């Protein structure tokens, strides 16, 4: 149940650290609601519908995409936030924005662009998500980007190398990258999105992996988290088989992880007793967490999926072709910037402009561009 008053450790939109460019408040929405709405209406958000999660769009209509993944993270995050008294709108905003900078073809695209950008600042999709909301979206008359609140941007920047943190902090002293230089953590709402992301992709990659035929349920039963909830599902419903049994197993897995996060976080909060959001930021460890037992189970499932799904020969074959597409695109655009739209071609930072343009593509647009520029059809 939602606590009767906002706990002191929760983010409060009325006490936000504000936007980079001050704006008058909205008459009917909190600052975090406003951020959420800007994200939903952004071009980058719509593109997620045709960006790979694990399986490319042409491989099947029912596999998750970056968009459906982001929606599942938001749903899990809001459910947990409500029980803990956290700000649901901030959780939703961060969840919906966390993958805005992802490339076409999933992590394969990120790896290729990072290699292409070696010597030019590198590429990391998490930093690119921040770049999208800070600079690349062009929708408003008075600023580039979405001009989101500090707390939303803090949550989007989940990971950051020291080198990149120093660059961000030089432009924004004491801002969202400071914790990567001096230690600390983001808000509980941001911590929650990070964990909800893990819960969501573990569960839906099990579903998509079985649906694809690349992993079998019998293999999955080697994983404790799957096995215990498969057995519980059969005990409660002995007649279940096939897809219904898989769905019930996954549903129980999700519920168990959600309840574990709520219980473990409540225990951590009772021990730490943070009296403000800044106390959360300066806690010794993140306070939004799994129990040690559930952390071990989740990690075992992640390892299973890495070995048996993400490194499956069929997935690797698709990845190799996707990597070639993006390498060829980068080389073509760097060699002739006129092949890009004028607003990218006119930028002085040629390599970064090419990376920004490619990272914003959907899978199918990248394939069309590759065919146009090379005459090859790889998929």
mmCIF file of C-alpha atoms in Angstrom:
data_model
loop_
_atom_site.group_PDB
_atom_site.id
_atom_site.type_symbol
_atom_site.label_atom_id
_atom_site.label_comp_id
_atom_site.label_asym_id
_atom_site.label_seq_id
_atom_site.Cartn_x
_atom_site.Cartn_y
_atom_site.Cartn_z
ATOM 1 C CA UNK A 1 0.000 0.000 0.000
ATOM 2 C CA UNK A 2 1.080 3.576 -0.651
ATOM 3 C CA UNK A 3 2.273 5.301 2.518
ATOM 4 C CA UNK A 4 -0.015 8.193 3.582
ATOM 5 C CA UNK A 5 2.778 10.756 3.180
ATOM 6 C CA UNK A 6 5.831 10.963 0.945
ATOM 7 C CA UNK A 7 8.819 9.486 2.800
ATOM 8 C CA UNK A 8 11.799 11.833 3.183
ATOM 9 C CA UNK A 9 14.061 9.649 1.035
ATOM 10 C CA UNK A 10 11.782 9.804 -2.026
ATOM 11 C CA UNK A 11 12.271 12.276 -4.855
ATOM 12 C CA UNK A 12 9.906 15.240 -4.650
ATOM 13 C CA UNK A 13 9.080 17.105 -7.881
ATOM 14 C CA UNK A 14 8.382 20.274 -5.921
ATOM 15 C CA UNK A 15 11.987 20.161 -4.673
ATOM 16 C CA UNK A 16 13.666 19.149 -7.907
ATOM 17 C CA UNK A 17 17.165 20.464 -8.541
ATOM 18 C CA UNK A 18 15.645 21.895 -11.676
ATOM 19 C CA UNK A 19 16.289 22.030 -15.377
ATOM 20 C CA UNK A 20 19.376 23.295 -17.129
ATOM 21 C CA UNK A 21 17.240 26.056 -18.601
ATOM 22 C CA UNK A 22 14.623 27.339 -16.143
ATOM 23 C CA UNK A 23 11.008 27.105 -17.281
ATOM 24 C CA UNK A 24 7.749 28.192 -15.642
ATOM 25 C CA UNK A 25 5.892 25.282 -14.000
ATOM 26 C CA UNK A 26 3.128 23.444 -15.813
ATOM 27 C CA UNK A 27 -0.325 24.209 -14.391
ATOM 28 C CA UNK A 28 -1.576 20.601 -14.210
ATOM 29 C CA UNK A 29 1.503 18.385 -14.082
ATOM 30 C CA UNK A 30 4.421 17.837 -11.753
ATOM 31 C CA UNK A 31 7.932 18.358 -13.097
ATOM 32 C CA UNK A 32 8.479 14.604 -13.374
ATOM 33 C CA UNK A 33 5.166 14.085 -15.166
ATOM 34 C CA UNK A 34 6.246 16.741 -17.617
ATOM 35 C CA UNK A 35 9.526 14.913 -18.223
ATOM 36 C CA UNK A 36 7.691 11.657 -18.805
ATOM 37 C CA UNK A 37 5.405 13.304 -21.350
ATOM 38 C CA UNK A 38 8.305 14.907 -23.216
ATOM 39 C CA UNK A 39 10.033 11.545 -23.466
ATOM 40 C CA UNK A 40 6.926 9.795 -24.795
ATOM 41 C CA UNK A 41 6.450 12.455 -27.481
ATOM 42 C CA UNK A 42 10.114 12.415 -28.560
ATOM 43 C CA UNK A 43 11.226 11.085 -31.920
ATOM 44 C CA UNK A 44 13.825 8.859 -30.271
ATOM 45 C CA UNK A 45 11.144 7.120 -28.205
ATOM 46 C CA UNK A 46 9.062 6.243 -31.260
ATOM 47 C CA UNK A 47 12.117 4.816 -32.987
ATOM 48 C CA UNK A 48 12.508 2.212 -30.252
ATOM 49 C CA UNK A 49 9.655 0.204 -31.769
ATOM 50 C CA UNK A 50 11.981 -0.883 -34.602
ATOM 51 C CA UNK A 51 15.191 -1.332 -32.602
ATOM 52 C CA UNK A 52 16.456 -4.782 -31.655
ATOM 53 C CA UNK A 53 16.323 -6.128 -28.129
ATOM 54 C CA UNK A 54 17.706 -9.619 -28.872
ATOM 55 C CA UNK A 55 15.895 -10.615 -32.071
ATOM 56 C CA UNK A 56 15.601 -8.363 -35.091
ATOM 57 C CA UNK A 57 12.199 -7.123 -36.174
ATOM 58 C CA UNK A 58 12.022 -9.286 -39.298
ATOM 59 C CA UNK A 59 12.613 -12.450 -37.242
ATOM 60 C CA UNK A 60 9.125 -12.385 -35.715
ATOM 61 C CA UNK A 61 6.264 -10.090 -34.798
ATOM 62 C CA UNK A 62 6.099 -11.030 -31.104
ATOM 63 C CA UNK A 63 9.702 -10.641 -29.977
ATOM 64 C CA UNK A 64 10.488 -7.746 -27.678
ATOM 65 C CA UNK A 65 11.833 -4.543 -29.135
ATOM 66 C CA UNK A 66 13.542 -1.693 -27.282
ATOM 67 C CA UNK A 67 10.129 -0.040 -26.992
ATOM 68 C CA UNK A 68 8.280 -2.968 -25.436
ATOM 69 C CA UNK A 69 11.273 -3.593 -23.171
ATOM 70 C CA UNK A 70 11.143 0.012 -21.955
ATOM 71 C CA UNK A 71 7.416 -0.290 -21.280
ATOM 72 C CA UNK A 72 7.961 -3.465 -19.251
ATOM 73 C CA UNK A 73 10.683 -1.752 -17.205
ATOM 74 C CA UNK A 74 8.320 1.159 -16.550
ATOM 75 C CA UNK A 75 5.511 -1.169 -15.450
ATOM 76 C CA UNK A 76 7.712 -3.083 -13.040
ATOM 77 C CA UNK A 77 9.251 0.120 -11.748
ATOM 78 C CA UNK A 78 5.936 1.795 -11.050
ATOM 79 C CA UNK A 79 4.603 -1.258 -9.229
ATOM 80 C CA UNK A 80 7.604 -1.355 -6.905
ATOM 81 C CA UNK A 81 7.703 2.420 -6.489
ATOM 82 C CA UNK A 82 4.103 2.490 -5.314
ATOM 83 C CA UNK A 83 4.801 -0.030 -2.569
ATOM 84 C CA UNK A 84 7.876 1.869 -1.392
ATOM 85 C CA UNK A 85 6.321 5.337 -1.565
ATOM 86 C CA UNK A 86 8.701 6.531 -4.276
ATOM 87 C CA UNK A 87 7.778 8.948 -7.039
ATOM 88 C CA UNK A 88 6.154 6.818 -9.742
ATOM 89 C CA UNK A 89 6.345 9.512 -12.400
ATOM 90 C CA UNK A 90 10.111 9.880 -12.028
ATOM 91 C CA UNK A 91 10.523 6.100 -12.178
ATOM 92 C CA UNK A 92 8.429 5.968 -15.329
ATOM 93 C CA UNK A 93 10.322 8.835 -16.961
ATOM 94 C CA UNK A 94 13.716 7.242 -16.322
ATOM 95 C CA UNK A 95 12.498 3.809 -17.423
ATOM 96 C CA UNK A 96 11.076 5.101 -20.698
ATOM 97 C CA UNK A 97 14.227 7.110 -21.460
ATOM 98 C CA UNK A 98 16.949 4.700 -20.405
ATOM 99 C CA UNK A 99 17.395 3.144 -23.875
ATOM 100 C CA UNK A 100 16.774 6.198 -26.075
ATOM 101 C CA UNK A 101 20.418 6.182 -27.142
ATOM 102 C CA UNK A 102 20.542 2.535 -28.116
ATOM 103 C CA UNK A 103 21.764 1.799 -31.610
ATOM 104 C CA UNK A 104 20.058 -0.356 -34.211
ATOM 105 C CA UNK A 105 20.807 -4.070 -33.770
ATOM 106 C CA UNK A 106 21.169 -3.903 -29.997
ATOM 107 C CA UNK A 107 24.539 -4.266 -28.310
ATOM 108 C CA UNK A 108 26.167 -5.284 -31.578
ATOM 109 C CA UNK A 109 25.528 -1.772 -32.845
ATOM 110 C CA UNK A 110 27.009 -0.205 -29.740
ATOM 111 C CA UNK A 111 30.181 -2.276 -30.017
ATOM 112 C CA UNK A 112 30.660 -1.362 -33.674
ATOM 113 C CA UNK A 113 30.140 2.361 -33.118
ATOM 114 C CA UNK A 114 32.480 2.307 -30.130
ATOM 115 C CA UNK A 115 35.172 0.730 -32.315
ATOM 116 C CA UNK A 116 34.512 3.193 -35.132
ATOM 117 C CA UNK A 117 34.704 6.097 -32.689
ATOM 118 C CA UNK A 118 37.997 5.008 -31.161
ATOM 119 C CA UNK A 119 40.124 8.120 -31.097
ATOM 120 C CA UNK A 120 37.032 10.315 -31.324
ATOM 121 C CA UNK A 121 35.583 9.933 -27.834
ATOM 122 C CA UNK A 122 34.160 6.431 -28.156
ATOM 123 C CA UNK A 123 30.480 5.481 -28.037
ATOM 124 C CA UNK A 124 28.333 4.135 -25.210
ATOM 125 C CA UNK A 125 24.579 3.825 -25.472
ATOM 126 C CA UNK A 126 23.963 5.059 -21.939
ATOM 127 C CA UNK A 127 25.829 8.298 -22.622
ATOM 128 C CA UNK A 128 24.017 8.496 -25.944
ATOM 129 C CA UNK A 129 20.654 8.379 -24.144
ATOM 130 C CA UNK A 130 21.740 11.436 -22.173
ATOM 131 C CA UNK A 131 22.979 13.059 -25.369
ATOM 132 C CA UNK A 132 19.577 12.489 -26.974
ATOM 133 C CA UNK A 133 17.645 14.210 -24.182
ATOM 134 C CA UNK A 134 20.229 16.972 -23.697
ATOM 135 C CA UNK A 135 21.077 17.841 -27.315
ATOM 136 C CA UNK A 136 19.797 15.741 -30.201
ATOM 137 C CA UNK A 137 16.030 16.046 -29.901
ATOM 138 C CA UNK A 138 14.930 19.247 -31.645
ATOM 139 C CA UNK A 139 11.318 19.955 -30.759
ATOM 140 C CA UNK A 140 11.224 23.155 -28.748
ATOM 141 C CA UNK A 141 11.812 26.782 -29.756
ATOM 142 C CA UNK A 142 14.119 27.836 -26.912
ATOM 143 C CA UNK A 143 16.447 24.860 -26.430
ATOM 144 C CA UNK A 144 17.883 21.691 -27.963
ATOM 145 C CA UNK A 145 17.061 18.406 -26.284
ATOM 146 C CA UNK A 146 14.154 17.943 -23.890
ATOM 147 C CA UNK A 147 15.485 20.097 -21.011
ATOM 148 C CA UNK A 148 14.660 17.419 -18.454
ATOM 149 C CA UNK A 149 14.964 17.716 -14.691
ATOM 150 C CA UNK A 150 18.217 16.908 -12.919
ATOM 151 C CA UNK A 151 16.656 13.839 -11.287
ATOM 152 C CA UNK A 152 15.529 12.351 -14.604
ATOM 153 C CA UNK A 153 18.902 12.971 -16.227
ATOM 154 C CA UNK A 154 20.643 11.536 -13.171
ATOM 155 C CA UNK A 155 18.663 8.326 -13.606
ATOM 156 C CA UNK A 156 19.367 8.102 -17.338
ATOM 157 C CA UNK A 157 23.122 8.259 -16.703
ATOM 158 C CA UNK A 158 23.367 4.774 -15.194
ATOM 159 C CA UNK A 159 27.009 4.083 -16.066
ATOM 160 C CA UNK A 160 29.881 6.404 -16.845
ATOM 161 C CA UNK A 161 33.643 6.015 -17.183
ATOM 162 C CA UNK A 162 35.826 8.403 -15.250
ATOM 163 C CA UNK A 163 36.984 10.030 -18.472
ATOM 164 C CA UNK A 164 33.445 10.786 -19.592
ATOM 165 C CA UNK A 165 32.420 11.799 -16.073
ATOM 166 C CA UNK A 166 35.200 14.371 -15.997
ATOM 167 C CA UNK A 167 34.021 15.827 -19.298
ATOM 168 C CA UNK A 168 30.405 16.022 -18.155
ATOM 169 C CA UNK A 169 31.374 17.464 -14.780
ATOM 170 C CA UNK A 170 33.537 20.124 -16.398
ATOM 171 C CA UNK A 171 30.499 21.334 -18.339
ATOM 172 C CA UNK A 172 28.121 20.821 -15.396
ATOM 173 C CA UNK A 173 30.114 21.146 -12.135
ATOM 174 C CA UNK A 174 28.563 19.242 -9.256
ATOM 175 C CA UNK A 175 25.963 17.800 -11.607
ATOM 176 C CA UNK A 176 24.790 14.378 -12.674
ATOM 177 C CA UNK A 177 28.283 12.932 -13.245
ATOM 178 C CA UNK A 178 29.786 13.947 -9.904
ATOM 179 C CA UNK A 179 28.947 10.642 -8.236
ATOM 180 C CA UNK A 180 31.171 8.804 -10.702
ATOM 181 C CA UNK A 181 34.113 10.957 -9.590
ATOM 182 C CA UNK A 182 33.593 11.145 -5.850
ATOM 183 C CA UNK A 183 31.447 8.110 -5.047
ATOM 184 C CA UNK A 184 27.774 7.951 -4.230
ATOM 185 C CA UNK A 185 24.555 6.849 -5.837
ATOM 186 C CA UNK A 186 21.547 8.294 -7.639
ATOM 187 C CA UNK A 187 18.051 8.578 -6.180
ATOM 188 C CA UNK A 188 16.116 5.492 -5.118
ATOM 189 C CA UNK A 189 13.912 6.013 -8.160
ATOM 190 C CA UNK A 190 16.968 5.784 -10.429
ATOM 191 C CA UNK A 191 18.302 2.778 -8.534
ATOM 192 C CA UNK A 192 14.905 1.136 -8.965
ATOM 193 C CA UNK A 193 14.938 1.613 -12.739
ATOM 194 C CA UNK A 194 18.355 0.004 -12.943
ATOM 195 C CA UNK A 195 17.133 -3.087 -11.103
ATOM 196 C CA UNK A 196 13.763 -3.187 -12.911
ATOM 197 C CA UNK A 197 15.712 -3.188 -16.180
ATOM 198 C CA UNK A 198 17.504 -6.354 -15.093
ATOM 199 C CA UNK A 199 14.320 -8.059 -13.907
ATOM 200 C CA UNK A 200 12.523 -7.213 -17.143
ATOM 201 C CA UNK A 201 15.148 -8.408 -19.594
ATOM 202 C CA UNK A 202 15.861 -11.604 -17.682
ATOM 203 C CA UNK A 203 12.177 -12.522 -17.805
ATOM 204 C CA UNK A 204 11.344 -11.506 -21.349
ATOM 205 C CA UNK A 205 14.537 -12.978 -22.765
ATOM 206 C CA UNK A 206 13.501 -16.321 -21.282
ATOM 207 C CA UNK A 207 10.153 -15.945 -23.070
ATOM 208 C CA UNK A 208 11.684 -14.829 -26.366
ATOM 209 C CA UNK A 209 14.438 -17.436 -26.175
ATOM 210 C CA UNK A 210 11.928 -20.277 -25.861
ATOM 211 C CA UNK A 211 9.620 -18.720 -28.468
ATOM 212 C CA UNK A 212 12.533 -18.563 -30.919
ATOM 213 C CA UNK A 213 13.388 -22.224 -30.381
ATOM 214 C CA UNK A 214 16.974 -21.364 -29.479
ATOM 215 C CA UNK A 215 16.610 -22.525 -25.886
ATOM 216 C CA UNK A 216 14.492 -25.334 -24.516
ATOM 217 C CA UNK A 217 12.517 -25.348 -21.289
ATOM 218 C CA UNK A 218 14.504 -28.415 -20.227
ATOM 219 C CA UNK A 219 17.676 -26.321 -20.406
ATOM 220 C CA UNK A 220 16.092 -23.556 -18.387
ATOM 221 C CA UNK A 221 15.218 -25.973 -15.607
ATOM 222 C CA UNK A 222 18.928 -26.107 -14.822
ATOM 223 C CA UNK A 223 18.523 -22.533 -13.487
ATOM 224 C CA UNK A 224 17.236 -22.415 -9.917
ATOM 225 C CA UNK A 225 15.066 -19.305 -10.351
ATOM 226 C CA UNK A 226 13.226 -20.906 -13.277
ATOM 227 C CA UNK A 227 13.070 -24.392 -11.811
ATOM 228 C CA UNK A 228 11.528 -23.429 -8.474
ATOM 229 C CA UNK A 229 8.736 -21.403 -10.067
ATOM 230 C CA UNK A 230 8.097 -24.001 -12.787
ATOM 231 C CA UNK A 231 7.572 -26.554 -10.034
ATOM 232 C CA UNK A 232 5.324 -24.178 -8.087
ATOM 233 C CA UNK A 233 3.279 -23.512 -11.210
ATOM 234 C CA UNK A 234 2.790 -27.231 -11.829
ATOM 235 C CA UNK A 235 1.925 -27.869 -8.205
ATOM 236 C CA UNK A 236 -0.793 -25.215 -8.330
ATOM 237 C CA UNK A 237 -1.974 -26.150 -11.851
ATOM 238 C CA UNK A 238 -1.068 -29.773 -12.684
ATOM 239 C CA UNK A 239 -2.827 -29.583 -16.039
ATOM 240 C CA UNK A 240 -0.653 -26.778 -17.408
ATOM 241 C CA UNK A 241 1.574 -27.461 -20.424
ATOM 242 C CA UNK A 242 3.276 -25.563 -23.177
ATOM 243 C CA UNK A 243 3.036 -21.790 -23.405
ATOM 244 C CA UNK A 244 0.664 -21.431 -20.473
ATOM 245 C CA UNK A 245 3.106 -23.254 -18.229
ATOM 246 C CA UNK A 246 5.967 -21.041 -19.423
ATOM 247 C CA UNK A 247 3.940 -17.862 -18.929
ATOM 248 C CA UNK A 248 2.862 -18.904 -15.439
ATOM 249 C CA UNK A 249 6.466 -19.722 -14.557
ATOM 250 C CA UNK A 250 7.660 -16.321 -15.746
ATOM 251 C CA UNK A 251 4.808 -14.555 -13.961
ATOM 252 C CA UNK A 252 5.784 -16.223 -10.700
ATOM 253 C CA UNK A 253 9.445 -15.400 -11.279
ATOM 254 C CA UNK A 254 8.581 -11.741 -11.779
ATOM 255 C CA UNK A 255 6.390 -11.615 -8.688
ATOM 256 C CA UNK A 256 9.037 -13.259 -6.539
ATOM 257 C CA UNK A 257 11.671 -10.763 -7.660
ATOM 258 C CA UNK A 258 9.375 -7.777 -7.164
ATOM 259 C CA UNK A 259 8.429 -8.860 -3.633
ATOM 260 C CA UNK A 260 12.071 -9.565 -2.847
ATOM 261 C CA UNK A 261 13.133 -6.074 -3.957
ATOM 262 C CA UNK A 262 10.395 -4.492 -1.844
ATOM 263 C CA UNK A 263 11.280 -6.502 1.260
ATOM 264 C CA UNK A 264 15.059 -6.139 0.898
ATOM 265 C CA UNK A 265 14.791 -2.406 0.229
ATOM 266 C CA UNK A 266 12.489 -1.835 3.190
ATOM 267 C CA UNK A 267 14.973 -3.626 5.426
ATOM 268 C CA UNK A 268 17.858 -1.542 4.045
ATOM 269 C CA UNK A 269 15.902 1.674 4.560
ATOM 270 C CA UNK A 270 15.050 0.730 8.134
ATOM 271 C CA UNK A 271 18.723 0.136 8.867
ATOM 272 C CA UNK A 272 20.105 3.207 7.077
ATOM 273 C CA UNK A 273 17.167 5.461 7.997
ATOM 274 C CA UNK A 274 17.921 8.115 5.340
ATOM 275 C CA UNK A 275 16.248 11.425 6.122
ATOM 276 C CA UNK A 276 16.618 12.936 2.668
ATOM 277 C CA UNK A 277 17.285 12.093 -0.952
ATOM 278 C CA UNK A 278 20.845 13.350 -0.478
ATOM 279 C CA UNK A 279 21.297 10.854 2.360
ATOM 280 C CA UNK A 280 20.348 8.164 -0.162
ATOM 281 C CA UNK A 281 22.935 9.533 -2.585
ATOM 282 C CA UNK A 282 25.677 9.408 0.052
ATOM 283 C CA UNK A 283 24.806 6.009 1.544
ATOM 284 C CA UNK A 284 27.617 3.455 1.705
ATOM 285 C CA UNK A 285 25.808 1.115 -0.696
ATOM 286 C CA UNK A 286 22.759 1.367 -2.937
ATOM 287 C CA UNK A 287 19.653 1.008 -0.768
ATOM 288 C CA UNK A 288 17.375 -0.296 -3.534
ATOM 289 C CA UNK A 289 18.390 -3.937 -3.813
ATOM 290 C CA UNK A 290 17.739 -7.642 -4.047
ATOM 291 C CA UNK A 291 18.313 -9.852 -1.045
ATOM 292 C CA UNK A 292 21.650 -11.720 -1.309
ATOM 293 C CA UNK A 293 19.761 -14.932 -2.140
ATOM 294 C CA UNK A 294 17.787 -13.366 -4.984
ATOM 295 C CA UNK A 295 20.852 -11.558 -6.284
ATOM 296 C CA UNK A 296 22.597 -14.941 -6.634
ATOM 297 C CA UNK A 297 19.583 -16.449 -8.442
ATOM 298 C CA UNK A 298 19.259 -13.502 -10.824
ATOM 299 C CA UNK A 299 22.961 -13.590 -11.616
ATOM 300 C CA UNK A 300 22.770 -17.310 -12.389
ATOM 301 C CA UNK A 301 19.922 -16.681 -14.831
ATOM 302 C CA UNK A 302 21.870 -13.882 -16.508
ATOM 303 C CA UNK A 303 24.854 -16.186 -16.957
ATOM 304 C CA UNK A 304 22.630 -18.888 -18.442
ATOM 305 C CA UNK A 305 21.109 -16.458 -20.952
ATOM 306 C CA UNK A 306 24.503 -15.105 -21.902
ATOM 307 C CA UNK A 307 25.903 -18.553 -22.599
ATOM 308 C CA UNK A 308 22.844 -20.136 -24.226
ATOM 309 C CA UNK A 309 20.961 -17.285 -25.921
ATOM 310 C CA UNK A 310 23.117 -14.208 -26.486
ATOM 311 C CA UNK A 311 26.027 -16.382 -27.627
ATOM 312 C CA UNK A 312 23.891 -18.847 -29.603
ATOM 313 C CA UNK A 313 25.374 -19.438 -33.088
ATOM 314 C CA UNK A 314 22.203 -18.154 -34.785
ATOM 315 C CA UNK A 315 22.233 -14.941 -32.750
ATOM 316 C CA UNK A 316 25.965 -14.554 -33.414
ATOM 317 C CA UNK A 317 25.447 -15.000 -37.144
ATOM 318 C CA UNK A 318 22.855 -12.243 -37.161
ATOM 319 C CA UNK A 319 25.152 -10.095 -35.042
ATOM 320 C CA UNK A 320 28.047 -10.470 -37.505
ATOM 321 C CA UNK A 321 25.924 -9.232 -40.408
ATOM 322 C CA UNK A 322 24.536 -6.375 -38.335
ATOM 323 C CA UNK A 323 28.068 -5.329 -37.422
ATOM 324 C CA UNK A 324 29.021 -5.243 -41.089
ATOM 325 C CA UNK A 325 26.016 -3.041 -41.880
ATOM 326 C CA UNK A 326 27.017 -0.431 -39.331
ATOM 327 C CA UNK A 327 30.737 -0.516 -40.162
ATOM 328 C CA UNK A 328 29.892 0.054 -43.813
ATOM 329 C CA UNK A 329 27.503 2.883 -42.970
ATOM 330 C CA UNK A 330 30.038 4.646 -40.779
ATOM 331 C CA UNK A 331 32.736 4.399 -43.443
ATOM 332 C CA UNK A 332 30.358 5.645 -46.136
ATOM 333 C CA UNK A 333 29.169 8.669 -44.156
ATOM 334 C CA UNK A 334 32.629 9.663 -42.930
ATOM 335 C CA UNK A 335 33.866 9.401 -46.514
ATOM 336 C CA UNK A 336 30.996 11.476 -47.903
ATOM 337 C CA UNK A 337 28.978 13.463 -45.363
ATOM 338 C CA UNK A 338 26.603 14.615 -48.116
ATOM 339 C CA UNK A 339 25.009 11.170 -47.855
ATOM 340 C CA UNK A 340 23.555 12.277 -44.494
ATOM 341 C CA UNK A 341 20.817 14.870 -43.935
ATOM 342 C CA UNK A 342 22.066 18.452 -44.017
ATOM 343 C CA UNK A 343 21.807 19.068 -40.265
ATOM 344 C CA UNK A 344 24.259 16.197 -39.672
ATOM 345 C CA UNK A 345 26.443 16.824 -42.734
ATOM 346 C CA UNK A 346 27.015 20.457 -41.769
ATOM 347 C CA UNK A 347 28.405 19.714 -38.317
ATOM 348 C CA UNK A 348 32.148 20.236 -37.813
ATOM 349 C CA UNK A 349 32.586 17.084 -35.683
ATOM 350 C CA UNK A 350 32.261 14.691 -38.609
ATOM 351 C CA UNK A 351 32.756 11.397 -36.760
ATOM 352 C CA UNK A 352 30.409 12.293 -33.901
ATOM 353 C CA UNK A 353 27.795 13.468 -36.384
ATOM 354 C CA UNK A 354 28.022 10.116 -38.168
ATOM 355 C CA UNK A 355 27.717 8.214 -34.880
ATOM 356 C CA UNK A 356 24.715 10.305 -33.833
ATOM 357 C CA UNK A 357 23.014 9.725 -37.169
ATOM 358 C CA UNK A 358 23.607 5.967 -37.169
ATOM 359 C CA UNK A 359 22.675 5.539 -33.498
ATOM 360 C CA UNK A 360 19.318 7.178 -34.198
ATOM 361 C CA UNK A 361 18.418 4.738 -36.953
ATOM 362 C CA UNK A 362 15.936 1.919 -36.623
ATOM 363 C CA UNK A 363 17.036 -1.540 -37.741
ATOM 364 C CA UNK A 364 15.061 -1.393 -40.950
ATOM 365 C CA UNK A 365 16.209 2.119 -41.870
ATOM 366 C CA UNK A 366 19.828 1.094 -41.341
ATOM 367 C CA UNK A 367 19.311 -1.855 -43.691
ATOM 368 C CA UNK A 368 17.698 0.363 -46.330
ATOM 369 C CA UNK A 369 20.547 2.865 -46.096
ATOM 370 C CA UNK A 370 23.107 0.094 -46.335
ATOM 371 C CA UNK A 371 21.467 -1.298 -49.451
ATOM 372 C CA UNK A 372 21.296 2.204 -50.977
ATOM 373 C CA UNK A 373 24.954 2.936 -50.306
ATOM 374 C CA UNK A 374 26.496 -0.481 -51.003
ATOM 375 C CA UNK A 375 24.001 -2.324 -53.179
ATOM 376 C CA UNK A 376 24.199 -5.293 -50.805
ATOM 377 C CA UNK A 377 21.329 -7.125 -49.138
ATOM 378 C CA UNK A 378 22.571 -8.842 -45.980
ATOM 379 C CA UNK A 379 19.223 -9.774 -44.423
#
